Coordinates of C-alpha atoms in Angstrom, one line a residue:
Chain A
M283 CA 50.7 -5.4 -1.5
A284 CA 47.6 -7.6 -1.3
E285 CA 46.4 -8.5 -4.6
V286 CA 42.7 -6.7 -5.4
L287 CA 40.6 -8.7 -7.7
V288 CA 38.3 -7.4 -10.6
L289 CA 36.6 -8.8 -12.9
V290 CA 37.1 -7.9 -16.4
D291 CA 33.5 -6.5 -17.9
H292 CA 33.7 -7.8 -22.3
V293 CA 31.8 -8.4 -24.8
D294 CA 33.7 -10.8 -26.8
G295 CA 36.7 -9.9 -25.4
D296 CA 36.3 -6.7 -25.9
V297 CA 37.0 -5.0 -22.7
R298 CA 35.1 -2.1 -21.7
K299 CA 36.5 1.1 -20.2
S300 CA 34.7 0.7 -16.7
T301 CA 37.0 -2.6 -16.2
A302 CA 40.2 0.7 -16.9
E303 CA 37.3 2.2 -13.9
L304 CA 37.2 -0.6 -12.0
L305 CA 41.5 -0.9 -12.6
T306 CA 41.9 2.5 -11.2
A307 CA 40.4 2.1 -8.2
A308 CA 41.9 -1.6 -7.2
A309 CA 44.8 0.3 -6.7
R310 CA 44.1 2.2 -3.8
L311 CA 43.4 -0.9 -2.1
G312 CA 46.2 -3.2 -3.9
E313 CA 47.7 -4.6 -6.6
P314 CA 45.4 -4.8 -9.4
S315 CA 44.4 -8.3 -10.9
A316 CA 42.7 -9.0 -13.4
V317 CA 40.1 -12.3 -13.7
F318 CA 38.7 -12.5 -17.3
V319 CA 36.0 -15.0 -18.0
G320 CA 35.9 -16.0 -22.0
A321 CA 37.6 -16.1 -24.9
G322 CA 40.3 -13.1 -25.8
A323 CA 42.7 -13.2 -22.3
Q324 CA 45.4 -12.9 -24.1
E325 CA 44.6 -10.0 -26.2
A326 CA 43.0 -8.1 -23.8
A327 CA 46.1 -8.3 -21.5
E328 CA 47.4 -5.6 -23.0
F329 CA 44.6 -3.3 -22.1
L330 CA 44.3 -4.3 -18.8
G331 CA 48.2 -4.0 -18.0
R332 CA 48.0 -0.2 -18.8
Y333 CA 45.6 0.6 -16.4
G334 CA 47.2 -1.3 -13.8
A335 CA 46.5 -5.1 -13.6
A336 CA 49.9 -7.2 -13.2
K337 CA 48.2 -9.9 -13.7
V338 CA 45.3 -11.2 -16.1
Y339 CA 43.7 -14.7 -14.1
A340 CA 42.0 -16.5 -16.9
V341 CA 39.3 -18.8 -17.5
E342 CA 38.0 -19.9 -21.1
S343 CA 35.5 -22.6 -20.0
A344 CA 32.2 -23.3 -21.6
E345 CA 31.0 -25.1 -18.2
V346 CA 31.3 -21.1 -16.3
T347 CA 30.4 -18.9 -20.1
D348 CA 27.1 -21.4 -20.6
H349 CA 25.8 -21.4 -17.4
L350 CA 23.8 -18.2 -15.2
V351 CA 26.1 -16.0 -13.2
A352 CA 26.8 -19.3 -10.3
P353 CA 29.8 -20.1 -12.1
V354 CA 31.9 -16.9 -12.1
A355 CA 31.1 -16.9 -8.4
E356 CA 32.8 -20.2 -8.0
V357 CA 36.1 -19.1 -9.9
L358 CA 36.0 -15.7 -7.6
A359 CA 35.3 -17.9 -5.0
S360 CA 38.8 -20.3 -5.3
L361 CA 40.5 -17.4 -6.3
V362 CA 39.6 -15.5 -2.6
E363 CA 40.4 -19.1 -0.9
K364 CA 44.1 -18.7 -2.8
T365 CA 44.8 -14.9 -3.0
S366 CA 43.1 -13.7 0.5
P367 CA 42.8 -10.5 -1.5
A368 CA 42.5 -6.9 -0.5
A369 CA 38.5 -6.9 -2.4
V370 CA 36.9 -7.7 -4.9
L371 CA 35.6 -5.0 -7.1
L372 CA 32.9 -5.8 -10.2
P373 CA 30.8 -3.2 -12.7
A374 CA 28.1 -3.2 -11.1
S375 CA 25.7 -4.5 -13.5
N376 CA 23.7 -7.1 -13.4
D377 CA 25.9 -10.2 -13.6
G378 CA 28.0 -8.4 -11.7
R379 CA 26.0 -7.6 -8.1
E380 CA 24.2 -10.9 -8.9
I381 CA 27.9 -13.1 -9.5
G382 CA 28.7 -10.6 -5.8
A383 CA 26.2 -11.1 -4.0
R384 CA 26.6 -14.9 -4.4
L385 CA 30.7 -14.5 -4.2
A386 CA 30.2 -12.7 -0.5
L387 CA 27.9 -15.5 0.8
K388 CA 30.5 -18.1 -0.5
T389 CA 33.5 -15.8 1.5
S390 CA 31.4 -15.0 4.6
S391 CA 32.1 -11.3 3.4
G392 CA 30.4 -7.8 3.2
L393 CA 28.9 -6.8 0.5
I394 CA 28.5 -3.1 -0.9
T395 CA 26.8 -2.2 -4.8
D396 CA 26.5 0.1 -6.8
A397 CA 29.8 2.2 -4.8
V398 CA 30.4 5.5 -6.3
D399 CA 33.5 5.8 -4.5
V400 CA 36.2 3.5 -2.8
T401 CA 38.8 4.2 -0.7
P402 CA 41.4 2.3 2.3
A403 CA 40.1 2.4 5.5
D404 CA 41.3 1.6 8.8
G405 CA 40.9 -2.4 9.0
G406 CA 39.1 -2.4 5.6
V407 CA 37.4 -0.5 2.7
Q408 CA 35.4 3.0 2.9
T409 CA 32.7 3.0 0.4
V410 CA 30.8 6.1 -0.9
Q411 CA 27.1 4.7 -2.1
S412 CA 24.5 7.3 -3.5
V413 CA 20.6 6.8 -2.4
F414 CA 16.9 6.6 -2.8
A415 CA 17.7 8.9 -6.6
G416 CA 20.8 10.4 -4.9
S417 CA 18.9 12.5 -2.6
Y418 CA 21.2 11.2 0.0
T419 CA 24.9 9.7 0.2
V420 CA 25.6 6.9 2.2
T421 CA 29.7 6.0 3.9
S422 CA 29.8 2.2 4.9
V423 CA 32.6 0.2 6.2
V424 CA 33.0 -3.2 5.0
T425 CA 34.7 -5.3 7.8
Q426 CA 34.2 -8.5 7.2
G427 CA 36.4 -10.4 4.4
S428 CA 37.4 -10.0 1.3
P429 CA 34.9 -7.0 0.5
V430 CA 33.2 -7.7 -2.6
I431 CA 31.9 -4.4 -4.2
T432 CA 30.4 -3.4 -7.5
L433 CA 31.8 0.2 -8.7
K434 CA 29.1 2.7 -10.8
P435 CA 31.0 3.8 -14.5
N436 CA 31.7 7.2 -14.6
S437 CA 32.7 7.3 -10.7
V438 CA 36.4 6.7 -10.5
P439 CA 38.9 8.6 -13.7
V440 CA 40.8 6.1 -14.9
A441 CA 44.8 6.9 -14.3
E442 CA 47.2 5.3 -16.7
A443 CA 49.6 3.5 -14.9
Q444 CA 52.8 2.0 -16.2
G445 CA 53.2 -2.1 -16.3
A446 CA 52.3 -5.0 -18.7
A447 CA 49.6 -7.8 -17.1
T448 CA 50.9 -11.4 -17.2
V449 CA 48.4 -14.0 -18.4
E450 CA 47.9 -16.8 -16.1
A451 CA 46.0 -19.7 -17.3
L452 CA 43.3 -20.8 -14.5
E453 CA 41.3 -24.6 -14.8
A454 CA 37.9 -23.7 -13.6
Q455 CA 35.9 -26.4 -11.4
V456 CA 32.8 -25.9 -11.9
S457 CA 30.0 -27.4 -9.3
D458 CA 26.8 -29.6 -11.0
A459 CA 24.9 -27.5 -8.6
A460 CA 26.1 -24.1 -9.7
K461 CA 24.9 -25.3 -13.5
S462 CA 21.7 -25.8 -12.7
A463 CA 20.7 -22.3 -14.9
R464 CA 22.4 -23.3 -18.6
I465 CA 22.4 -20.7 -21.4
T466 CA 20.1 -22.6 -24.4
E467 CA 20.6 -19.8 -27.3
R468 CA 22.4 -16.7 -26.9
K469 CA 21.7 -13.5 -29.4
E470 CA 23.6 -10.9 -30.1
K471 CA 21.7 -7.8 -30.3
A472 CA 23.0 -5.5 -33.1
A473 CA 25.5 -3.1 -32.3
S474 CA 24.3 1.2 -32.6
G475 CA 27.6 2.7 -33.3
R476 CA 26.6 4.6 -30.0
P477 CA 28.0 4.3 -27.1
S478 CA 26.8 1.6 -24.3
L479 CA 23.6 3.9 -21.7
T480 CA 25.4 2.3 -18.4
E481 CA 28.7 3.8 -19.7
A482 CA 28.5 6.3 -21.9
A483 CA 30.2 10.1 -21.0
I484 CA 27.2 11.6 -22.6
V485 CA 23.2 11.1 -22.8
V486 CA 20.7 12.3 -24.7
S487 CA 17.1 10.5 -23.7
G488 CA 13.7 10.8 -25.6
G489 CA 10.0 10.7 -23.5
R490 CA 6.4 11.6 -24.5
G491 CA 7.6 14.9 -26.8
T492 CA 8.6 12.6 -29.4
A493 CA 5.3 11.2 -29.7
G494 CA 6.9 8.2 -31.5
D495 CA 9.7 10.2 -33.4
F496 CA 13.1 9.8 -31.9
S497 CA 14.7 11.0 -35.2
P498 CA 15.8 14.6 -33.6
V499 CA 17.1 13.2 -30.4
E500 CA 19.3 10.6 -32.0
A501 CA 20.7 13.1 -34.3
F502 CA 21.5 15.0 -31.7
A503 CA 23.5 12.6 -29.4
D504 CA 25.3 11.6 -33.0
S505 CA 26.5 15.0 -32.9
L506 CA 27.8 15.1 -29.5
G507 CA 28.7 11.5 -29.8
A508 CA 26.1 10.4 -27.4
A509 CA 24.6 7.4 -26.4
V510 CA 20.3 7.5 -26.6
G511 CA 18.0 6.6 -23.7
A512 CA 14.0 6.4 -23.3
S513 CA 11.8 7.4 -20.4
R514 CA 9.6 4.5 -19.3
A515 CA 6.6 6.6 -21.2
A516 CA 8.6 6.2 -24.5
V517 CA 9.0 2.5 -23.8
D518 CA 6.2 1.8 -22.6
A519 CA 5.0 3.1 -25.9
G520 CA 6.7 0.9 -27.8
W521 CA 8.6 3.9 -29.5
Y522 CA 12.4 2.7 -27.9
P523 CA 13.4 -0.8 -26.7
H524 CA 13.2 -1.4 -23.0
S525 CA 17.1 -2.0 -22.7
A526 CA 17.5 1.6 -23.7
Q527 CA 14.6 3.1 -20.7
V528 CA 16.9 4.9 -18.4
G529 CA 15.0 5.2 -14.9
Q530 CA 14.3 3.5 -11.5
T531 CA 12.9 0.3 -13.6
G532 CA 15.6 0.9 -15.9
V533 CA 19.3 1.7 -16.6
S534 CA 20.7 4.1 -14.0
V535 CA 23.2 6.5 -15.6
S536 CA 25.8 8.8 -14.4
P537 CA 27.0 10.2 -17.5
Q538 CA 28.8 13.7 -17.0
L539 CA 25.9 15.2 -19.5
Y540 CA 22.8 14.4 -19.7
V541 CA 19.9 15.4 -22.1
A542 CA 16.3 14.6 -21.4
A543 CA 13.9 16.1 -24.4
G544 CA 10.5 15.7 -23.9
I545 CA 10.6 14.3 -20.5
S546 CA 8.3 16.0 -17.8
G547 CA 10.3 13.8 -15.3
A548 CA 8.6 12.1 -13.1
I549 CA 9.7 11.0 -9.8
Q550 CA 10.9 7.1 -11.2
H551 CA 13.0 8.8 -13.9
R552 CA 14.6 11.4 -12.1
A553 CA 15.8 8.4 -9.9
G554 CA 18.2 7.1 -12.6
M555 CA 19.8 10.2 -13.4
Q556 CA 19.5 12.3 -10.8
T557 CA 23.4 11.8 -10.7
S558 CA 24.7 13.2 -13.9
K559 CA 27.0 16.0 -13.8
T560 CA 25.6 18.4 -15.5
I561 CA 21.4 17.9 -16.6
V562 CA 19.9 19.7 -20.0
A563 CA 16.3 19.5 -20.3
V564 CA 14.1 20.6 -23.7
N565 CA 10.5 20.5 -22.9
K566 CA 7.4 22.2 -24.2
D567 CA 5.8 22.3 -21.2
A568 CA 7.3 25.7 -18.5
E569 CA 5.7 23.6 -15.7
A570 CA 7.6 20.3 -16.1
P571 CA 9.7 19.0 -12.9
I572 CA 12.1 18.1 -14.5
F573 CA 13.4 22.3 -15.0
E574 CA 13.8 22.0 -11.2
L575 CA 17.3 19.9 -11.8
V576 CA 18.3 21.4 -14.5
D577 CA 21.6 23.1 -15.5
Y578 CA 20.3 24.6 -18.3
G579 CA 16.7 23.7 -20.2
V580 CA 15.0 25.0 -22.6
V581 CA 11.1 25.5 -23.3
G582 CA 9.9 24.7 -26.4
D583 CA 9.6 22.5 -29.1
L584 CA 12.2 19.3 -29.1
F585 CA 11.5 19.1 -32.9
A586 CA 12.5 23.1 -33.7
V587 CA 15.0 23.0 -30.5
L588 CA 16.9 19.6 -31.5
P589 CA 17.6 20.3 -35.1
Q590 CA 19.0 24.1 -34.6
A591 CA 21.4 22.9 -31.6
T592 CA 22.2 19.8 -33.9
Q593 CA 23.2 21.6 -36.7
E594 CA 24.8 24.4 -34.7
I595 CA 26.6 21.6 -32.6
Q596 CA 27.8 20.1 -36.3
A597 CA 29.0 23.7 -37.7
R598 CA 31.4 24.3 -34.9
K599 CA 33.2 20.2 -35.1
G600 CA 33.6 22.3 -38.6
Chain B
M821 CA 2.6 -25.9 -8.3
N822 CA 3.9 -24.7 -5.0
I823 CA 4.8 -20.8 -5.4
V824 CA 6.1 -18.4 -3.2
V825 CA 6.6 -14.9 -4.0
L826 CA 8.5 -12.6 -2.2
V827 CA 7.0 -9.3 -1.2
K828 CA 8.8 -6.2 0.0
Y829 CA 7.2 -3.3 2.2
V830 CA 9.0 -0.3 1.3
P831 CA 8.3 3.9 1.7
D832 CA 7.0 5.6 -1.0
A833 CA 9.4 7.0 -3.8
Q834 CA 7.3 9.8 -4.0
G835 CA 7.5 10.6 -0.5
D836 CA 10.7 11.9 1.5
R837 CA 12.5 9.9 2.9
S838 CA 14.9 9.7 5.4
F839 CA 17.3 7.5 7.3
E840 CA 17.2 7.4 11.6
A841 CA 19.3 8.6 14.0
D842 CA 21.4 4.2 13.6
N843 CA 21.5 4.4 9.7
T844 CA 19.1 2.9 9.1
T845 CA 16.2 3.4 6.9
D846 CA 13.4 5.4 8.3
R847 CA 10.2 3.2 8.5
E848 CA 8.1 5.2 10.7
G849 CA 7.8 8.2 9.8
V850 CA 6.5 7.7 5.7
D851 CA 3.9 6.4 3.8
G852 CA 4.8 2.7 2.6
L853 CA 3.5 0.3 0.0
L854 CA 4.1 -2.5 -1.5
S855 CA 7.2 -2.3 -3.7
E856 CA 5.8 -2.1 -7.3
L857 CA 8.1 -4.3 -8.6
D858 CA 7.0 -7.2 -6.7
E859 CA 3.4 -6.5 -8.7
Y860 CA 5.0 -8.5 -11.6
A861 CA 5.9 -11.6 -9.7
V862 CA 2.6 -12.0 -7.9
E863 CA 0.8 -11.9 -11.6
E864 CA 3.4 -14.2 -13.1
A865 CA 2.4 -16.5 -9.5
L866 CA -1.1 -16.1 -9.9
T867 CA -1.1 -17.2 -13.9
L868 CA 0.9 -19.5 -13.6
V869 CA -1.6 -21.5 -11.7
E870 CA -4.5 -20.3 -13.1
S871 CA -3.3 -21.9 -16.4
G872 CA -2.5 -25.5 -14.1
D873 CA -3.0 -25.9 -10.2
G874 CA -1.0 -25.1 -7.0
E875 CA -1.4 -22.4 -4.7
V876 CA 0.3 -19.2 -4.1
T877 CA 2.0 -18.1 -0.9
V878 CA 3.2 -14.3 -0.6
L879 CA 6.1 -13.9 2.1
T880 CA 7.4 -10.7 3.9
M881 CA 10.2 -10.3 5.8
G882 CA 9.5 -6.2 7.8
P883 CA 8.0 -5.1 10.8
D884 CA 4.0 -4.7 11.5
D885 CA 3.2 -2.6 9.0
A886 CA 4.9 -4.7 6.2
A887 CA 1.5 -7.3 6.8
A888 CA -0.1 -4.4 4.1
A889 CA 2.6 -6.0 1.5
V890 CA 0.7 -9.3 2.3
K891 CA -2.1 -8.0 2.5
K892 CA -1.6 -6.2 -1.3
G893 CA -0.7 -9.8 -2.6
L894 CA -3.9 -11.5 -0.8
Q895 CA -6.0 -8.7 -2.3
M896 CA -4.8 -9.6 -5.9
G897 CA -5.2 -12.9 -5.9
A898 CA -2.5 -15.0 -3.8
H899 CA -3.8 -17.4 -1.5
K900 CA -1.9 -17.2 2.0
G901 CA 0.4 -14.9 3.5
V902 CA 3.5 -15.4 5.5
H903 CA 4.5 -12.2 7.8
V904 CA 8.2 -13.0 9.5
C905 CA 8.4 -9.7 11.6
D906 CA 10.4 -10.0 14.9
D907 CA 12.3 -6.7 16.9
A908 CA 15.8 -8.3 15.9
L909 CA 15.6 -7.7 12.7
A910 CA 15.5 -3.3 12.5
G911 CA 18.9 -2.8 10.0
S912 CA 18.8 -6.1 8.5
D913 CA 21.4 -6.0 5.6
A914 CA 20.5 -7.7 2.1
V915 CA 22.5 -11.1 4.1
A916 CA 21.0 -11.3 7.0
T917 CA 17.4 -10.5 5.1
S918 CA 18.4 -13.2 2.4
L919 CA 18.9 -15.8 5.9
V920 CA 16.1 -15.4 7.2
L921 CA 14.0 -15.4 4.1
A922 CA 15.5 -18.7 3.3
E923 CA 14.9 -20.4 6.4
A924 CA 10.4 -18.9 5.8
I925 CA 10.9 -20.7 2.6
R926 CA 12.3 -23.9 3.6
K927 CA 9.7 -24.0 6.1
L928 CA 7.2 -23.9 4.1
G929 CA 8.1 -27.2 3.1
Q930 CA 7.1 -27.9 -1.0
V931 CA 8.0 -25.3 -3.3
D932 CA 8.4 -25.6 -7.2
L933 CA 9.0 -21.9 -7.6
V934 CA 10.7 -18.9 -5.9
L935 CA 9.2 -15.7 -7.2
T936 CA 10.6 -12.0 -7.0
G937 CA 10.8 -9.0 -8.6
L938 CA 13.9 -7.9 -10.2
A939 CA 15.1 -5.0 -7.2
S940 CA 13.3 -4.3 -3.9
T941 CA 12.8 0.1 -5.2
D942 CA 14.5 0.8 -1.8
G943 CA 17.4 -0.8 -1.2
S944 CA 17.0 -1.6 -4.7
M945 CA 20.4 -3.6 -4.8
S946 CA 18.6 -6.9 -7.1
V947 CA 20.5 -9.2 -5.0
V948 CA 18.5 -11.4 -2.4
P949 CA 17.4 -13.4 -5.1
A950 CA 21.1 -14.5 -6.3
M951 CA 21.7 -14.8 -2.1
L952 CA 18.7 -16.9 -2.3
A953 CA 19.4 -19.2 -4.7
E954 CA 22.9 -19.8 -3.2
R955 CA 21.7 -20.5 0.3
L956 CA 19.0 -22.8 -1.3
G957 CA 20.9 -25.3 -3.4
L958 CA 18.7 -24.3 -6.5
P959 CA 18.6 -22.6 -9.7
Q960 CA 18.9 -18.3 -10.1
V961 CA 17.0 -18.0 -12.9
T962 CA 17.3 -13.8 -12.5
F963 CA 16.0 -10.3 -14.6
A964 CA 13.3 -12.9 -16.9
S965 CA 11.2 -11.1 -19.3
E966 CA 9.8 -13.8 -20.4
L967 CA 8.9 -17.3 -18.5
S968 CA 7.4 -20.3 -19.1
V969 CA 7.1 -24.1 -16.9
D970 CA 6.5 -27.2 -18.9
G971 CA 6.1 -30.3 -16.2
S972 CA 9.4 -29.8 -14.2
T973 CA 11.0 -27.6 -17.0
L974 CA 11.6 -23.7 -16.9
T975 CA 12.3 -22.1 -19.7
A976 CA 12.9 -17.9 -19.4
R977 CA 14.4 -14.7 -21.6
R978 CA 16.7 -12.8 -20.1
D979 CA 18.2 -9.6 -21.7
D980 CA 21.2 -7.8 -21.0
E981 CA 23.1 -4.8 -22.6
S982 CA 24.6 -7.3 -25.6
A983 CA 22.6 -10.3 -25.6
S984 CA 19.0 -11.7 -25.5
L985 CA 19.6 -14.6 -23.6
T986 CA 17.3 -18.5 -23.1
V987 CA 17.8 -19.7 -19.8
E988 CA 16.6 -23.3 -19.2
A989 CA 16.5 -24.7 -15.5
S990 CA 14.4 -27.6 -13.5
L991 CA 12.3 -26.8 -11.0
P992 CA 12.7 -26.0 -8.0
A993 CA 14.2 -22.8 -9.0
V994 CA 14.4 -19.3 -7.5
V995 CA 13.2 -16.8 -11.0
S996 CA 13.6 -12.7 -9.9
V997 CA 10.9 -11.6 -12.9
T998 CA 11.4 -7.6 -14.9
D999 CA 8.8 -5.3 -15.4
Q1000 CA 8.5 -6.2 -19.2
I1001 CA 6.9 -10.1 -18.3
N1002 CA 3.1 -8.5 -17.8
E1003 CA 0.4 -6.0 -16.2
P1004 CA -0.1 -7.0 -13.4
R1005 CA -3.9 -6.7 -12.5
Y1006 CA -5.5 -4.6 -10.1
P1007 CA -7.4 -6.2 -6.6
S1008 CA -10.7 -6.2 -7.5
F1009 CA -14.0 -5.6 -5.3
K1010 CA -14.5 -9.9 -4.9
G1011 CA -10.5 -9.9 -4.2
I1012 CA -10.5 -7.2 -1.5
M1013 CA -13.1 -8.6 0.3
A1014 CA -12.0 -12.4 -0.6
A1015 CA -8.1 -10.9 1.0
K1016 CA -10.1 -10.4 4.7
K1017 CA -10.7 -14.2 4.7
K1018 CA -7.7 -15.7 4.1
P1019 CA -5.2 -17.0 6.3
V1020 CA -1.4 -14.8 7.3
E1021 CA 0.5 -17.0 9.6
T1022 CA 3.1 -14.0 11.5
W1023 CA 6.6 -15.8 12.4
S1024 CA 9.2 -14.8 14.5
L1025 CA 13.1 -16.0 14.1
A1026 CA 13.0 -18.1 17.1
D1027 CA 9.8 -20.1 14.8
L1028 CA 12.7 -20.3 12.0
G1029 CA 15.3 -21.3 14.2
V1030 CA 17.2 -18.1 13.5
D1031 CA 19.9 -16.8 16.0
V1032 CA 18.9 -12.8 16.6
A1033 CA 23.2 -12.4 17.1
Q1034 CA 23.0 -13.5 13.3
V1035 CA 20.4 -10.7 12.0
G1036 CA 20.1 -6.9 12.5
L1037 CA 22.0 -3.7 12.2
D1038 CA 25.0 -5.1 14.4
A1039 CA 25.1 -8.3 12.4
S1040 CA 26.0 -6.6 9.1
W1041 CA 29.5 -6.9 7.7
S1042 CA 28.8 -3.3 5.5
P1043 CA 27.2 -1.3 8.4
V1044 CA 27.0 2.6 7.2
T1045 CA 29.0 4.9 9.0
A1046 CA 27.8 8.4 8.1
V1047 CA 24.7 9.6 6.7
E1048 CA 24.8 12.9 4.2
A1049 CA 21.2 14.5 3.0
R1050 CA 22.3 15.9 -0.4
P1051 CA 21.6 20.0 -0.8
P1052 CA 18.9 19.8 -3.9
R1053 CA 19.3 21.2 -7.2
S1054 CA 19.5 24.7 -6.9
Q1055 CA 18.3 25.7 -10.6
G1056 CA 20.0 26.6 -13.7
E1057 CA 18.8 28.9 -16.3
V1058 CA 16.0 28.3 -17.9
V1059 CA 15.3 29.7 -21.4
T1060 CA 12.4 30.1 -23.9
D1061 CA 12.7 29.1 -27.4
E1062 CA 11.5 32.0 -29.1
G1063 CA 13.7 30.6 -32.4
E1064 CA 17.0 30.6 -30.9
G1065 CA 16.2 28.1 -28.3
G1066 CA 18.2 25.4 -30.4
K1067 CA 21.9 28.1 -30.7
A1068 CA 21.4 29.4 -27.1
L1069 CA 21.7 25.3 -25.7
A1070 CA 24.5 24.5 -28.4
E1071 CA 26.4 28.0 -26.8
F1072 CA 25.2 26.5 -23.1
L1073 CA 27.0 22.9 -23.7
A1074 CA 30.2 24.7 -26.1
S1075 CA 31.1 26.8 -22.7
R1076 CA 30.6 23.4 -20.6
K1077 CA 33.1 21.7 -23.4
F1078 CA 30.7 19.6 -24.1
V1079 CA 31.5 20.2 -28.1

């Protein structure tokens, strides 16, 4: 069976849940092999094996990690040449898409970004994407090379596999051209203790209606174990960091549950959350367009509704 | 400093966007405009040139209508425009688009900086800047939320979910900017009048020496095989809070097993 390469998404060795989804999807196409760049491959191997990786290619080289995007694409290209994989799966992050873009050119392979499903097809790989703010579903077939696919988080239910991964250290040969954009400083962001926005099963976002006070939004999110997002209006006003912005010009999320609090639902915001499975809104304005999308809506003041809901949820949890 | 800014004419997201029978985006039946995210790249280019010298060229690839994206760039203050327009380009994917744009940038000659938005607002792939860097053999500095140029060195800030990075590269380079980098200017009346006199060149694939077999729908390595309109979401229950709205919300979430 042909290998399927999966680029591992991790923060300082902590593998993200989305990687388990990539490995599960990879197992449909062939034998998953994880590609781990950075320190901690040995420790991560147990997790990677549990989700189906038979092999972990470990690349631990400052030449790769000290430069933007290009060296990882080179590492993957050399692995593609060596293993002729049935596909290469990457996380649908900024880095993942760009690494995929360069890899597709280097290996003359078809590229699909932000797939929500991937299945084997006659002579290749078939993907499904959700486009134009979720208003269309598009099916494509990659016909050339080793299909390079970035997969959106929360698209594929994870399945555990029996097995253990063997770690194979890889010497990276990085060209001078790939070292032309150097990372000179890296400031880690303080961990919020909440799940990451793109991966969370539940996202609670606040907008203009918070008037700058996100405390009821955060408390409600914490009662549900949710990530916190924000609308562009809230970010532009300086009430919440840009990294939390959900929408066309921010992060696109597709959780099981999305709660919009004090967000009217402009088209740009909808573009970033419309594919969420269940949508809930709380807004004082009964005419807000967000209510057209909801599975459940409360017309009311978020400063009254959210704290009451938070209290009720905490009571139910005992 | 000579800066090329890539601009794209896209269907208006406020309108009803749709597809043609061959699964390509319908660009005839809908209103188009300059992709909102490109305005940040135009603004950054103008700012860089204003604080030194050089000129800004706006470059687009697309059908006749796409000239409107070039025009908006010129109205904002760019010095000249190039429009790559050829019937054979219809349906080109990102791989083909990056090939054509790379050849157009080469043809422009001495370019110090290629600036783009972080994504187009229609395809939203965010891959063309990385592909251009790969094709042109230039440093790739993407998703810049701050940018400064000192002599031949550029420094940028790039944020990801877990960290804030400082990235350094030497010119020439390909840089994409986020919507955090600046506040794009509106074209002034003077700018709109001046734009009418600015030179715009139209290039065909033959002008760029690109083989028609490498572009268009048939050249795609990942062709679309089916397009399906999603039925609009049917509206769920909406209640009005009369003191018990929070409890009702919790009840709904519990009924869906979120609690």
